[in-house]
Structures are given as structure tokens and as C-alpha cells.
């Protein structure tokens, strides 16, 4: 069973507009959530994260929103730029006994294309 | 090094052969992870090292897969008797102890013919 779901395989937006990428999860033990960006032939690169004690985290053009009751998070990119075109992975983790969140569960990813 | 380094970047082998994939983590990162990404899927957890020991190997699919990190730095993922279903990109990541954010390498693409 897939514990982290990204139901949109792809998304296309115009440069300057907002991109909204969505992610749903089923495991209520998840308490830390991350977004990674991946370009072809490169490894995933960390973008932004949020702890379950927050509902919003912002870093420049990127904002992540967490709705725990709905088990849903979203990544907003505004304004979108052509260089943002990549695959975006949502990932989640649960605190281990030692306190660290080392085991990430990833969604299948969403391919974002930002058109000039 | 500046980033996580993985070699080889590409490996083509025949069914039944033995394969080793190497990962050189960021200097000072005590935690090291192996993930596997199959086509059309997100990365899936394989194994986690804290120092030299495997703290969690619950993601290894079967006993054909084994990983070592003898000196707490470089790690090698070993796959015996490779099968076509082992074809994937094998990603290595590292982090500081207790950190929630992992830094990934570019991956080793394994193709089993």
C-alpha cells in the first residue's frame, strides 16, 4: 500500500503563475514532511520541509502547507520559473526510537513543466 | 567531498552476475542511507547506517542484497545473483546524526540484461 500519494503525475503552468503540487498520506505516525526536486540524471535535492507541529513553512518562492486532519500537504511555488521544471517528490517520515526521522517514504513524484 | 559521490554512474550486467555499487558520503556525515528508485516510482528505503553498523536494514528486499560500511565512511552495496527486476537507480544519501534532511548522490543506474 502506498503511504504517500502524489495523484498528479504531471503539471504544466505558465511562467510567473503559481504552481501547486499536492500530496496525501495515510500513516498518522508521520511527523515530518519534505519536498525534494529532481532533475534528469541527478539525485533528488532537498527543497523545503515542515514539521507536524506547524501548518505552514515558507522559504522564498516556496511555501509548504500541512493539513494534518486531512493528511494532506501542498507545495506552492510563486512565481514559477522555467528553471523550476523538474520532478517534485513529496516525502514523509516518522520519529524513530532514537528521535531521528531517517526513513523517508516517498511519493511517485509530479513532473512540473513551467512554460516560458 | 563537497557532495555524495556514487560510482559507477551506470552499470550494465547480465542476469546472475555479482554487482558492487559504491557510495562516498559527505565528509563528517555519520549517517548513510541506500534507496532504490525503480522506473516511475519514488525512491524506496533499503538500509540505514549510523557509523559502521547497519541500524536498520528492513528495506533490503532479500538476502541477495547486502551493504557494508567498514570504516564508517564509504559504503558498498552488494547484489548477488542479479535478476532483471533489480534494474533500477540506486541512490545513496548521507546526513549528520539525527538530521531530518538527507543529501542524495546522483545515483548508480543498474541494468540487468
Coordinates of C-alpha atoms in Angstrom, one line a residue:
Chain A
X1 CA 0.0 0.0 0.0
X2 CA 1.2 3.4 -0.9
X3 CA 1.5 5.6 2.3
X4 CA 2.5 8.8 0.4
X5 CA 0.5 9.6 -2.7
X6 CA 1.0 12.2 -5.4
X7 CA -2.0 11.8 -7.6
X8 CA -1.0 14.1 -10.4
X9 CA 1.8 12.6 -12.5
X10 CA 2.3 15.9 -14.3
X11 CA 1.5 19.6 -14.1
X12 CA 2.1 22.4 -16.6
X13 CA 2.0 26.1 -15.7
X14 CA 2.9 29.4 -17.3
X15 CA 6.0 31.3 -16.2
X16 CA 5.1 33.8 -13.5
X17 CA 2.0 31.9 -12.4
X18 CA 1.6 29.8 -9.2
X19 CA 2.4 26.1 -9.2
X20 CA 0.6 24.0 -6.7
X21 CA 1.7 20.4 -6.1
X22 CA -0.3 18.1 -3.9
X23 CA 0.5 15.2 -1.7
X24 CA -1.7 12.9 0.5
X25 CA -0.5 10.5 3.2
X26 CA -2.2 7.7 5.1
X27 CA 0.2 7.0 8.0
X28 CA -0.8 9.1 11.1
X29 CA 2.6 8.4 12.6
X30 CA 4.3 10.6 10.0
X31 CA 5.5 13.8 11.8
X32 CA 8.0 15.3 9.3
X33 CA 7.4 16.1 5.7
X34 CA 9.8 17.1 2.9
X35 CA 9.8 18.1 -0.7
X36 CA 12.6 17.1 -3.0
X37 CA 13.2 18.3 -6.5
X38 CA 14.9 16.1 -9.1
X39 CA 16.4 17.0 -12.5
X40 CA 17.2 14.2 -15.0
X41 CA 20.4 12.3 -14.3
X42 CA 20.8 13.9 -10.9
X43 CA 19.9 12.9 -7.4
X44 CA 16.9 14.4 -5.5
X45 CA 17.7 17.8 -4.0
X46 CA 16.1 19.0 -0.8
X47 CA 13.7 21.9 -1.3
X48 CA 11.7 22.6 1.9
X49 CA 10.3 20.7 4.9
X50 CA 7.7 21.1 7.6
X51 CA 7.2 19.5 11.0
X52 CA 3.8 18.3 12.0
X53 CA 3.7 21.0 14.8
X54 CA 3.4 23.6 12.1
X55 CA 0.9 24.2 9.3
X56 CA 3.0 26.4 7.1
X57 CA 6.6 26.9 6.2
X58 CA 7.9 29.5 3.7
X59 CA 11.3 29.8 2.0
X60 CA 11.5 32.5 -0.7
X61 CA 9.2 31.5 -3.6
X62 CA 8.4 28.1 -2.0
X63 CA 5.7 27.5 0.7
X64 CA 4.6 24.2 2.1
X65 CA 1.2 23.9 3.7
X66 CA 0.2 21.0 6.0
X67 CA -3.3 20.0 6.9
X68 CA -3.0 17.2 9.4
X69 CA -6.7 16.5 9.8
X70 CA -6.9 15.9 6.0
X71 CA -3.5 14.2 5.9
X72 CA -2.6 16.5 3.0
X73 CA 0.2 18.8 2.2
X74 CA 0.9 21.0 -0.7
X75 CA 3.8 22.9 -2.2
X76 CA 3.2 26.3 -3.7
X77 CA 5.8 27.9 -6.0
X78 CA 5.2 31.6 -6.8
X79 CA 6.2 33.0 -9.2
X80 CA 7.0 29.8 -11.2
X81 CA 10.2 30.0 -13.4
X82 CA 11.3 27.8 -16.3
X83 CA 14.2 26.6 -14.1
X84 CA 11.7 25.1 -11.7
X85 CA 10.8 22.4 -14.3
X86 CA 11.7 19.1 -12.6
X87 CA 10.1 16.1 -10.9
X88 CA 8.9 17.0 -7.4
X89 CA 8.8 14.3 -4.7
X90 CA 6.9 14.5 -1.5
X91 CA 8.4 12.5 1.3
X92 CA 7.3 11.8 4.9
X93 CA 9.0 10.2 8.0
X94 CA 8.1 9.2 11.5
X95 CA 10.3 9.7 14.6
X96 CA 12.3 6.7 15.4
X97 CA 13.0 5.5 18.9
X98 CA 16.3 7.4 18.8
X99 CA 14.4 10.5 17.9
X100 CA 15.6 10.9 14.3
X101 CA 13.5 10.7 11.2
X102 CA 15.8 8.7 9.0
X103 CA 13.4 6.6 7.0
X104 CA 11.8 8.6 4.2
X105 CA 8.7 7.3 2.4
X106 CA 8.4 9.0 -1.0
X107 CA 5.5 9.5 -3.3
X108 CA 5.8 8.7 -7.0
X109 CA 6.5 12.3 -8.0
X110 CA 4.9 15.0 -10.1
X111 CA 6.6 16.3 -13.2
X112 CA 6.3 20.1 -13.3
X113 CA 6.8 21.9 -16.5
X114 CA 6.9 25.7 -16.4
X115 CA 6.4 27.2 -19.9
X116 CA 8.1 30.5 -20.8
Chain B
X1 CA 34.0 15.8 -0.7
X2 CA 31.5 18.5 -1.5
X3 CA 28.7 16.1 -2.2
X4 CA 27.7 12.5 -2.1
X5 CA 29.7 10.6 -4.7
X6 CA 28.4 7.4 -6.3
X7 CA 30.3 5.0 -8.6
X8 CA 29.7 3.7 -11.2
X9 CA 27.1 6.1 -12.6
X10 CA 26.0 3.3 -14.9
X11 CA 26.4 -0.4 -14.7
X12 CA 25.1 -3.0 -17.2
X13 CA 25.4 -6.6 -16.2
X14 CA 24.0 -10.0 -17.1
X15 CA 21.4 -11.9 -15.1
X16 CA 23.1 -14.0 -12.4
X17 CA 26.2 -11.8 -12.1
X18 CA 27.5 -10.1 -8.9
X19 CA 27.5 -6.3 -8.6
X20 CA 29.0 -3.8 -6.3
X21 CA 27.9 -0.1 -6.0
X22 CA 30.0 2.4 -4.1
X23 CA 29.0 5.5 -2.1
X24 CA 31.3 8.2 -0.7
X25 CA 29.3 10.4 1.7
X26 CA 29.8 14.0 2.6
X27 CA 32.8 14.3 4.9
X28 CA 31.6 14.4 8.5
X29 CA 28.2 12.8 7.9
X30 CA 27.9 9.8 10.2
X31 CA 24.5 8.6 8.8
X32 CA 24.4 6.9 5.4
X33 CA 21.4 5.6 3.5
X34 CA 20.7 3.5 0.4
X35 CA 17.5 3.9 -1.5
X36 CA 16.3 2.3 -4.8
X37 CA 14.2 4.0 -7.4
X38 CA 12.5 1.9 -10.0
X39 CA 11.1 3.3 -13.2
X40 CA 8.0 5.5 -12.5
X41 CA 8.4 5.2 -8.7
X42 CA 9.7 7.3 -5.9
X43 CA 12.9 6.2 -4.0
X44 CA 12.4 3.3 -1.6
X45 CA 14.3 2.8 1.5
X46 CA 16.8 0.0 1.6
X47 CA 19.2 0.4 4.6
X48 CA 20.5 3.0 7.1
X49 CA 23.9 3.1 8.7
X50 CA 24.9 5.0 11.7
X51 CA 28.6 4.9 11.8
X52 CA 29.8 1.4 10.8
X53 CA 26.7 -0.5 11.8
X54 CA 23.5 -1.1 9.9
X55 CA 20.9 0.5 12.2
X56 CA 18.0 -0.5 10.0
X57 CA 18.2 -3.0 7.1
X58 CA 14.5 -3.6 6.9
X59 CA 14.2 -2.3 3.3
X60 CA 16.6 -4.8 1.8
X61 CA 14.4 -7.0 -0.5
X62 CA 16.0 -10.3 0.1
X63 CA 19.3 -11.9 1.1
X64 CA 20.9 -11.3 -2.3
X65 CA 21.3 -7.7 -1.1
X66 CA 24.0 -6.7 1.4
X67 CA 25.7 -3.5 2.3
X68 CA 28.8 -2.7 4.3
X69 CA 30.4 0.4 5.8
X70 CA 33.5 -0.9 7.4
X71 CA 35.2 2.3 8.4
X72 CA 32.2 4.5 8.9
X73 CA 32.7 6.4 5.7
X74 CA 32.5 4.8 2.3
X75 CA 29.7 2.2 1.8
X76 CA 29.3 -0.6 -0.7
X77 CA 26.0 -2.1 -1.7
X78 CA 26.5 -5.7 -2.9
X79 CA 24.0 -7.6 -5.1
X80 CA 24.5 -11.3 -5.7
X81 CA 22.9 -13.3 -8.5
X82 CA 21.3 -10.3 -10.1
X83 CA 17.9 -10.5 -11.6
X84 CA 16.2 -8.4 -14.2
X85 CA 13.9 -7.0 -11.5
X86 CA 16.9 -5.5 -9.8
X87 CA 17.3 -2.9 -12.6
X88 CA 16.8 0.5 -11.0
X89 CA 18.7 3.6 -9.9
X90 CA 20.4 3.0 -6.6
X91 CA 20.6 6.2 -4.6
X92 CA 22.9 6.9 -1.7
X93 CA 22.3 9.7 0.8
X94 CA 24.1 11.0 3.9
X95 CA 23.3 13.3 6.8
X96 CA 24.6 14.4 10.1
X97 CA 23.5 12.2 13.0
X98 CA 19.9 12.9 13.9
X99 CA 19.2 15.2 11.0
X100 CA 15.9 15.0 9.2
X101 CA 17.2 16.1 5.8
X102 CA 19.2 13.7 3.6
X103 CA 21.6 14.8 0.9
X104 CA 21.4 12.4 -2.1
X105 CA 24.0 11.5 -4.7
X106 CA 23.3 11.3 -8.4
X107 CA 22.7 7.5 -8.2
X108 CA 24.0 4.4 -9.9
X109 CA 21.8 3.2 -12.7
X110 CA 21.9 -0.6 -12.8
X111 CA 20.6 -2.5 -15.8
X112 CA 20.4 -6.3 -15.6
X113 CA 20.0 -7.9 -19.0

